[in-house]
């Protein structure tokens, strides 16, 4: 209707103008004619614009969505693949910045080596947050936040170019997440593909075992009632405050590239060789192992790169470990020979527990490669590990290896049955005492309390102590450990760590061992808490003046002491009728 009215007005004005121009009065006054001519021209333009609008956008179709264009550099392949998998709904909210053929084959040197999102750190929480599920509702598929962050990171666009671009939240409605269990199912394949592209591994991910129930095995550390759980199991408000103070110091001690620098914090400065053996500056370059211990301390209190108050710290640390992994899967980094297997084990343990606790499949390829390295480097004769691949094993290495392998299994990695059978064989070789409950460093050596604690925990991991099996061996080990409590000799956090794990676990299985655990726990707290630094820049840490701390430094002492005080909730006690810890293996033929 408007179009017809404008046409009539334009036609009338054109006729008036033509008649006016032919009159003598009109020829003497041209300026009014020019004004009328301009009006006619504007009316014609309005008619054309209305006609185009009617043809291009039919009535009732609504207003077209605004097109936002951002000038980007070439994107990494993993980002392009992820963008290609986004649903049409999400694509409408993100206009593609360049043509598809312009980003089909990005240069490999532009691929970012960090696979975990880098977000603004949130303030430390006194109560850990529940680990979120990676699953997304099927009805809405938003562009993953890590992809958005990678796009921004790789784009290299000046700030003034993108300053007017509205935030993502203004253009993409956020879905309302449905309630999900604490331990998530495997995420959509696109995230696994993204991780594989970044790591440049053509291997197909191994099938994951059935998902764990929300109650196992990290429910206690993730629970909002963590303090109550700690008090119930023998902890206190003082032990929890000590843990929080230690984590705050560890976060401050992290280097800019995500590592915890062993040498910077006193590693490799042993002036009193332990057991009269000169190990040189072992520990000075053990950054992957020391970083793994620090990450395990955060994980033990329910923190991850997805939840808790130290997400940035965790993401940076995990990215450092992944960047340090060699092509054969080894995570030893630059460690010297005596520390290489320890570093690989501790780093694998941290990556695997992060994977198991969060379900983040981007960690899976690194964990799979680390497990494969373990399998290839195991001594096929003794069943253990030592300093070099294939070397006859020692028990000191085995405890870390077992914890790493079991955590990897919980994250979906596969450990061959033959590997576990050889491990069990090695544990039998280092058994000492009337019932085999004591432990020694290498087969044939004399037993020690530190190795007895580690051997007991290894048997618990293997499931050999469940349902009263090896009851006499367990009682023998517990009685031997109870003969030397914390404070009776020089602080040995390595010994205290394994003894705290094993005794707490044994107390859950048998009331006969509960008294020893309670006595050990009381002495542990009275020995550890007063030694924690309370003033100056070192507040929250433990000094490196303990056995082995000269090799590991202040980060080693702090992480080990922290994990001792996290024993009350670190692994969930589910059902004493079966082996209740994360260590429980449900393989009936391993007896």
JSON list of C-alpha atoms in Angstrom, two decimals, residues 171-322:
[
{"chain": "A", "resi": 171, "resn": "UNK", "atom": "CA", "xyz": [24.44, -14.05, 21.24]},
{"chain": "A", "resi": 172, "resn": "UNK", "atom": "CA", "xyz": [24.30, -17.67, 22.38]},
{"chain": "A", "resi": 173, "resn": "UNK", "atom": "CA", "xyz": [21.71, -18.70, 24.98]},
{"chain": "A", "resi": 174, "resn": "UNK", "atom": "CA", "xyz": [23.32, -20.91, 27.59]},
{"chain": "A", "resi": 175, "resn": "UNK", "atom": "CA", "xyz": [21.63, -24.29, 28.02]},
{"chain": "A", "resi": 176, "resn": "UNK", "atom": "CA", "xyz": [20.27, -25.32, 31.38]},
{"chain": "A", "resi": 177, "resn": "UNK", "atom": "CA", "xyz": [22.38, -28.31, 32.35]},
{"chain": "A", "resi": 178, "resn": "UNK", "atom": "CA", "xyz": [20.53, -31.35, 33.57]},
{"chain": "A", "resi": 179, "resn": "UNK", "atom": "CA", "xyz": [21.69, -32.98, 36.84]},
{"chain": "A", "resi": 180, "resn": "UNK", "atom": "CA", "xyz": [24.67, -35.23, 36.10]},
{"chain": "A", "resi": 181, "resn": "UNK", "atom": "CA", "xyz": [26.75, -37.61, 38.23]},
{"chain": "A", "resi": 182, "resn": "UNK", "atom": "CA", "xyz": [30.04, -36.50, 39.73]},
{"chain": "A", "resi": 183, "resn": "UNK", "atom": "CA", "xyz": [32.08, -38.77, 37.46]},
{"chain": "A", "resi": 184, "resn": "UNK", "atom": "CA", "xyz": [31.00, -38.04, 33.90]},
{"chain": "A", "resi": 185, "resn": "UNK", "atom": "CA", "xyz": [30.49, -40.37, 30.99]},
{"chain": "A", "resi": 186, "resn": "UNK", "atom": "CA", "xyz": [32.81, -40.01, 28.05]},
{"chain": "A", "resi": 187, "resn": "UNK", "atom": "CA", "xyz": [32.26, -36.65, 26.27]},
{"chain": "A", "resi": 188, "resn": "UNK", "atom": "CA", "xyz": [31.28, -36.30, 22.62]},
{"chain": "A", "resi": 189, "resn": "UNK", "atom": "CA", "xyz": [33.91, -37.60, 20.18]},
{"chain": "A", "resi": 190, "resn": "UNK", "atom": "CA", "xyz": [34.72, -34.08, 18.98]},
{"chain": "A", "resi": 191, "resn": "UNK", "atom": "CA", "xyz": [36.69, -33.30, 22.16]},
{"chain": "A", "resi": 192, "resn": "UNK", "atom": "CA", "xyz": [38.64, -36.54, 21.91]},
{"chain": "A", "resi": 193, "resn": "UNK", "atom": "CA", "xyz": [39.34, -35.71, 18.26]},
{"chain": "A", "resi": 194, "resn": "UNK", "atom": "CA", "xyz": [40.53, -32.25, 19.27]},
{"chain": "A", "resi": 195, "resn": "UNK", "atom": "CA", "xyz": [42.95, -33.70, 21.80]},
{"chain": "A", "resi": 196, "resn": "UNK", "atom": "CA", "xyz": [44.27, -36.20, 19.27]},
{"chain": "A", "resi": 197, "resn": "UNK", "atom": "CA", "xyz": [44.80, -33.46, 16.69]},
{"chain": "A", "resi": 198, "resn": "UNK", "atom": "CA", "xyz": [46.77, -31.32, 19.13]},
{"chain": "A", "resi": 199, "resn": "UNK", "atom": "CA", "xyz": [48.95, -34.24, 20.16]},
{"chain": "A", "resi": 200, "resn": "UNK", "atom": "CA", "xyz": [49.21, -35.44, 16.53]},
{"chain": "A", "resi": 201, "resn": "UNK", "atom": "CA", "xyz": [48.49, -39.05, 17.38]},
{"chain": "A", "resi": 202, "resn": "UNK", "atom": "CA", "xyz": [46.75, -41.14, 14.74]},
{"chain": "A", "resi": 203, "resn": "UNK", "atom": "CA", "xyz": [45.85, -43.93, 17.18]},
{"chain": "A", "resi": 204, "resn": "UNK", "atom": "CA", "xyz": [42.19, -44.63, 17.88]},
{"chain": "A", "resi": 205, "resn": "UNK", "atom": "CA", "xyz": [41.22, -44.19, 21.57]},
{"chain": "A", "resi": 206, "resn": "UNK", "atom": "CA", "xyz": [40.87, -47.45, 23.47]},
{"chain": "A", "resi": 207, "resn": "UNK", "atom": "CA", "xyz": [37.37, -48.42, 24.60]},
{"chain": "A", "resi": 208, "resn": "UNK", "atom": "CA", "xyz": [36.52, -47.20, 28.08]},
{"chain": "A", "resi": 209, "resn": "UNK", "atom": "CA", "xyz": [35.26, -49.52, 30.82]},
{"chain": "A", "resi": 210, "resn": "UNK", "atom": "CA", "xyz": [31.79, -48.96, 32.32]},
{"chain": "A", "resi": 211, "resn": "UNK", "atom": "CA", "xyz": [31.43, -45.60, 34.04]},
{"chain": "A", "resi": 212, "resn": "UNK", "atom": "CA", "xyz": [32.01, -45.49, 37.78]},
{"chain": "A", "resi": 213, "resn": "UNK", "atom": "CA", "xyz": [29.15, -44.74, 40.12]},
{"chain": "A", "resi": 214, "resn": "UNK", "atom": "CA", "xyz": [29.03, -41.23, 41.61]},
{"chain": "A", "resi": 215, "resn": "UNK", "atom": "CA", "xyz": [29.93, -42.70, 45.03]},
{"chain": "A", "resi": 216, "resn": "UNK", "atom": "CA", "xyz": [33.30, -44.04, 43.95]},
{"chain": "A", "resi": 217, "resn": "UNK", "atom": "CA", "xyz": [36.10, -43.42, 44.20]},
{"chain": "A", "resi": 218, "resn": "UNK", "atom": "CA", "xyz": [36.50, -39.65, 44.72]},
{"chain": "A", "resi": 219, "resn": "UNK", "atom": "CA", "xyz": [33.19, -38.79, 46.36]},
{"chain": "A", "resi": 220, "resn": "UNK", "atom": "CA", "xyz": [34.65, -37.84, 49.73]},
{"chain": "A", "resi": 221, "resn": "UNK", "atom": "CA", "xyz": [37.20, -35.34, 48.43]},
{"chain": "A", "resi": 222, "resn": "UNK", "atom": "CA", "xyz": [34.56, -33.80, 46.14]},
{"chain": "A", "resi": 223, "resn": "UNK", "atom": "CA", "xyz": [31.86, -33.61, 48.79]},
{"chain": "A", "resi": 224, "resn": "UNK", "atom": "CA", "xyz": [30.76, -30.27, 50.27]},
{"chain": "A", "resi": 225, "resn": "UNK", "atom": "CA", "xyz": [30.94, -32.15, 53.59]},
{"chain": "A", "resi": 226, "resn": "UNK", "atom": "CA", "xyz": [34.66, -32.79, 53.25]},
{"chain": "A", "resi": 227, "resn": "UNK", "atom": "CA", "xyz": [35.44, -31.26, 56.64]},
{"chain": "A", "resi": 228, "resn": "UNK", "atom": "CA", "xyz": [32.88, -33.47, 58.35]},
{"chain": "A", "resi": 229, "resn": "UNK", "atom": "CA", "xyz": [34.33, -36.49, 56.56]},
{"chain": "A", "resi": 230, "resn": "UNK", "atom": "CA", "xyz": [37.83, -35.54, 57.69]},
{"chain": "A", "resi": 231, "resn": "UNK", "atom": "CA", "xyz": [36.72, -35.19, 61.31]},
{"chain": "A", "resi": 232, "resn": "UNK", "atom": "CA", "xyz": [34.84, -38.50, 61.13]},
{"chain": "A", "resi": 233, "resn": "UNK", "atom": "CA", "xyz": [37.97, -40.29, 59.88]},
{"chain": "A", "resi": 234, "resn": "UNK", "atom": "CA", "xyz": [40.40, -38.73, 62.38]},
{"chain": "A", "resi": 235, "resn": "UNK", "atom": "CA", "xyz": [41.17, -35.30, 60.92]},
{"chain": "A", "resi": 236, "resn": "UNK", "atom": "CA", "xyz": [40.28, -31.93, 62.37]},
{"chain": "A", "resi": 237, "resn": "UNK", "atom": "CA", "xyz": [39.74, -28.29, 61.51]},
{"chain": "A", "resi": 238, "resn": "UNK", "atom": "CA", "xyz": [43.45, -27.79, 62.13]},
{"chain": "A", "resi": 239, "resn": "UNK", "atom": "CA", "xyz": [44.46, -30.43, 59.59]},
{"chain": "A", "resi": 240, "resn": "UNK", "atom": "CA", "xyz": [42.09, -28.94, 57.00]},
{"chain": "A", "resi": 241, "resn": "UNK", "atom": "CA", "xyz": [43.46, -25.45, 57.60]},
{"chain": "A", "resi": 242, "resn": "UNK", "atom": "CA", "xyz": [46.97, -26.83, 57.18]},
{"chain": "A", "resi": 243, "resn": "UNK", "atom": "CA", "xyz": [45.93, -28.32, 53.83]},
{"chain": "A", "resi": 244, "resn": "UNK", "atom": "CA", "xyz": [44.44, -25.02, 52.64]},
{"chain": "A", "resi": 245, "resn": "UNK", "atom": "CA", "xyz": [47.56, -23.10, 53.68]},
{"chain": "A", "resi": 246, "resn": "UNK", "atom": "CA", "xyz": [49.79, -25.61, 51.90]},
{"chain": "A", "resi": 247, "resn": "UNK", "atom": "CA", "xyz": [47.81, -25.40, 48.65]},
{"chain": "A", "resi": 248, "resn": "UNK", "atom": "CA", "xyz": [47.98, -21.61, 48.73]},
{"chain": "A", "resi": 249, "resn": "UNK", "atom": "CA", "xyz": [51.77, -21.78, 49.03]},
{"chain": "A", "resi": 250, "resn": "UNK", "atom": "CA", "xyz": [52.05, -24.38, 46.26]},
{"chain": "A", "resi": 251, "resn": "UNK", "atom": "CA", "xyz": [49.98, -22.19, 43.94]},
{"chain": "A", "resi": 252, "resn": "UNK", "atom": "CA", "xyz": [52.30, -19.26, 44.58]},
{"chain": "A", "resi": 253, "resn": "UNK", "atom": "CA", "xyz": [55.37, -21.46, 44.02]},
{"chain": "A", "resi": 254, "resn": "UNK", "atom": "CA", "xyz": [54.30, -22.49, 40.50]},
{"chain": "A", "resi": 255, "resn": "UNK", "atom": "CA", "xyz": [56.41, -21.13, 37.65]},
{"chain": "A", "resi": 256, "resn": "UNK", "atom": "CA", "xyz": [54.91, -19.16, 34.77]},
{"chain": "A", "resi": 257, "resn": "UNK", "atom": "CA", "xyz": [55.15, -22.14, 32.39]},
{"chain": "A", "resi": 258, "resn": "UNK", "atom": "CA", "xyz": [53.10, -24.36, 34.71]},
{"chain": "A", "resi": 259, "resn": "UNK", "atom": "CA", "xyz": [55.90, -26.38, 36.28]},
{"chain": "A", "resi": 260, "resn": "UNK", "atom": "CA", "xyz": [57.14, -26.50, 39.85]},
{"chain": "A", "resi": 261, "resn": "UNK", "atom": "CA", "xyz": [60.86, -25.94, 39.48]},
{"chain": "A", "resi": 262, "resn": "UNK", "atom": "CA", "xyz": [62.63, -28.47, 41.71]},
{"chain": "A", "resi": 263, "resn": "UNK", "atom": "CA", "xyz": [65.99, -26.68, 41.80]},
{"chain": "A", "resi": 264, "resn": "UNK", "atom": "CA", "xyz": [64.41, -23.31, 42.55]},
{"chain": "A", "resi": 265, "resn": "UNK", "atom": "CA", "xyz": [62.88, -24.75, 45.71]},
{"chain": "A", "resi": 266, "resn": "UNK", "atom": "CA", "xyz": [65.90, -26.67, 46.94]},
{"chain": "A", "resi": 267, "resn": "UNK", "atom": "CA", "xyz": [65.80, -29.90, 44.94]},
{"chain": "A", "resi": 268, "resn": "UNK", "atom": "CA", "xyz": [69.09, -31.67, 44.26]},
{"chain": "A", "resi": 269, "resn": "UNK", "atom": "CA", "xyz": [70.98, -30.14, 47.21]},
{"chain": "A", "resi": 270, "resn": "UNK", "atom": "CA", "xyz": [71.48, -33.25, 49.31]},
{"chain": "A", "resi": 271, "resn": "UNK", "atom": "CA", "xyz": [74.43, -32.73, 51.64]},
{"chain": "A", "resi": 272, "resn": "UNK", "atom": "CA", "xyz": [73.80, -35.91, 53.65]},
{"chain": "A", "resi": 273, "resn": "UNK", "atom": "CA", "xyz": [73.44, -38.89, 51.29]},
{"chain": "A", "resi": 274, "resn": "UNK", "atom": "CA", "xyz": [70.59, -41.15, 52.35]},
{"chain": "A", "resi": 275, "resn": "UNK", "atom": "CA", "xyz": [71.58, -44.76, 53.09]},
{"chain": "A", "resi": 276, "resn": "UNK", "atom": "CA", "xyz": [75.22, -43.78, 52.48]},
{"chain": "A", "resi": 277, "resn": "UNK", "atom": "CA", "xyz": [74.71, -43.64, 48.72]},
{"chain": "A", "resi": 278, "resn": "UNK", "atom": "CA", "xyz": [75.88, -40.64, 46.71]},
{"chain": "A", "resi": 279, "resn": "UNK", "atom": "CA", "xyz": [73.23, -39.80, 44.12]},
{"chain": "A", "resi": 280, "resn": "UNK", "atom": "CA", "xyz": [74.83, -36.58, 42.91]},
{"chain": "A", "resi": 281, "resn": "UNK", "atom": "CA", "xyz": [72.39, -33.78, 42.25]},
{"chain": "A", "resi": 282, "resn": "UNK", "atom": "CA", "xyz": [69.48, -36.15, 41.66]},
{"chain": "A", "resi": 283, "resn": "UNK", "atom": "CA", "xyz": [66.26, -34.18, 41.96]},
{"chain": "A", "resi": 284, "resn": "UNK", "atom": "CA", "xyz": [67.60, -30.90, 40.59]},
{"chain": "A", "resi": 285, "resn": "UNK", "atom": "CA", "xyz": [65.96, -31.54, 37.21]},
{"chain": "A", "resi": 286, "resn": "UNK", "atom": "CA", "xyz": [63.02, -33.62, 38.42]},
{"chain": "A", "resi": 287, "resn": "UNK", "atom": "CA", "xyz": [60.46, -30.99, 37.45]},
{"chain": "A", "resi": 288, "resn": "UNK", "atom": "CA", "xyz": [57.87, -33.40, 36.02]},
{"chain": "A", "resi": 289, "resn": "UNK", "atom": "CA", "xyz": [57.91, -35.56, 39.14]},
{"chain": "A", "resi": 290, "resn": "UNK", "atom": "CA", "xyz": [57.82, -32.62, 41.57]},
{"chain": "A", "resi": 291, "resn": "UNK", "atom": "CA", "xyz": [55.05, -31.02, 39.50]},
{"chain": "A", "resi": 292, "resn": "UNK", "atom": "CA", "xyz": [53.13, -34.31, 39.57]},
{"chain": "A", "resi": 293, "resn": "UNK", "atom": "CA", "xyz": [53.33, -34.40, 43.38]},
{"chain": "A", "resi": 294, "resn": "UNK", "atom": "CA", "xyz": [52.10, -30.80, 43.64]},
{"chain": "A", "resi": 295, "resn": "UNK", "atom": "CA", "xyz": [49.15, -31.54, 41.34]},
{"chain": "A", "resi": 296, "resn": "UNK", "atom": "CA", "xyz": [48.30, -34.65, 43.38]},
{"chain": "A", "resi": 297, "resn": "UNK", "atom": "CA", "xyz": [48.14, -32.51, 46.52]},
{"chain": "A", "resi": 298, "resn": "UNK", "atom": "CA", "xyz": [45.56, -30.25, 44.84]},
{"chain": "A", "resi": 299, "resn": "UNK", "atom": "CA", "xyz": [43.62, -33.24, 43.51]},
{"chain": "A", "resi": 300, "resn": "UNK", "atom": "CA", "xyz": [43.53, -34.82, 46.97]},
{"chain": "A", "resi": 301, "resn": "UNK", "atom": "CA", "xyz": [41.51, -31.87, 48.25]},
{"chain": "A", "resi": 302, "resn": "UNK", "atom": "CA", "xyz": [39.00, -32.00, 45.37]},
{"chain": "A", "resi": 303, "resn": "UNK", "atom": "CA", "xyz": [40.60, -29.44, 43.06]},
{"chain": "A", "resi": 304, "resn": "UNK", "atom": "CA", "xyz": [40.91, -29.99, 39.32]},
{"chain": "A", "resi": 305, "resn": "UNK", "atom": "CA", "xyz": [41.20, -27.95, 36.13]},
{"chain": "A", "resi": 306, "resn": "UNK", "atom": "CA", "xyz": [37.39, -27.98, 36.02]},
{"chain": "A", "resi": 307, "resn": "UNK", "atom": "CA", "xyz": [36.39, -27.38, 39.63]},
{"chain": "A", "resi": 308, "resn": "UNK", "atom": "CA", "xyz": [37.64, -25.88, 42.87]},
{"chain": "A", "resi": 309, "resn": "UNK", "atom": "CA", "xyz": [39.61, -22.75, 43.61]},
{"chain": "A", "resi": 310, "resn": "UNK", "atom": "CA", "xyz": [42.76, -23.59, 41.62]},
{"chain": "A", "resi": 311, "resn": "UNK", "atom": "CA", "xyz": [41.54, -24.36, 38.11]},
{"chain": "A", "resi": 312, "resn": "UNK", "atom": "CA", "xyz": [44.15, -22.15, 36.43]},
{"chain": "A", "resi": 313, "resn": "UNK", "atom": "CA", "xyz": [46.94, -23.67, 38.51]},
{"chain": "A", "resi": 314, "resn": "UNK", "atom": "CA", "xyz": [45.80, -27.17, 37.61]},
{"chain": "A", "resi": 315, "resn": "UNK", "atom": "CA", "xyz": [45.39, -26.46, 33.88]},
{"chain": "A", "resi": 316, "resn": "UNK", "atom": "CA", "xyz": [48.85, -24.90, 33.66]},
{"chain": "A", "resi": 317, "resn": "UNK", "atom": "CA", "xyz": [50.45, -27.80, 35.53]},
{"chain": "A", "resi": 318, "resn": "UNK", "atom": "CA", "xyz": [48.76, -30.47, 33.41]},
{"chain": "A", "resi": 319, "resn": "UNK", "atom": "CA", "xyz": [49.70, -28.66, 30.21]},
{"chain": "A", "resi": 320, "resn": "UNK", "atom": "CA", "xyz": [53.33, -28.58, 31.36]},
{"chain": "A", "resi": 321, "resn": "UNK", "atom": "CA", "xyz": [53.34, -32.34, 31.90]},
{"chain": "A", "resi": 322, "resn": "UNK", "atom": "CA", "xyz": [51.78, -33.01, 28.49]}
]
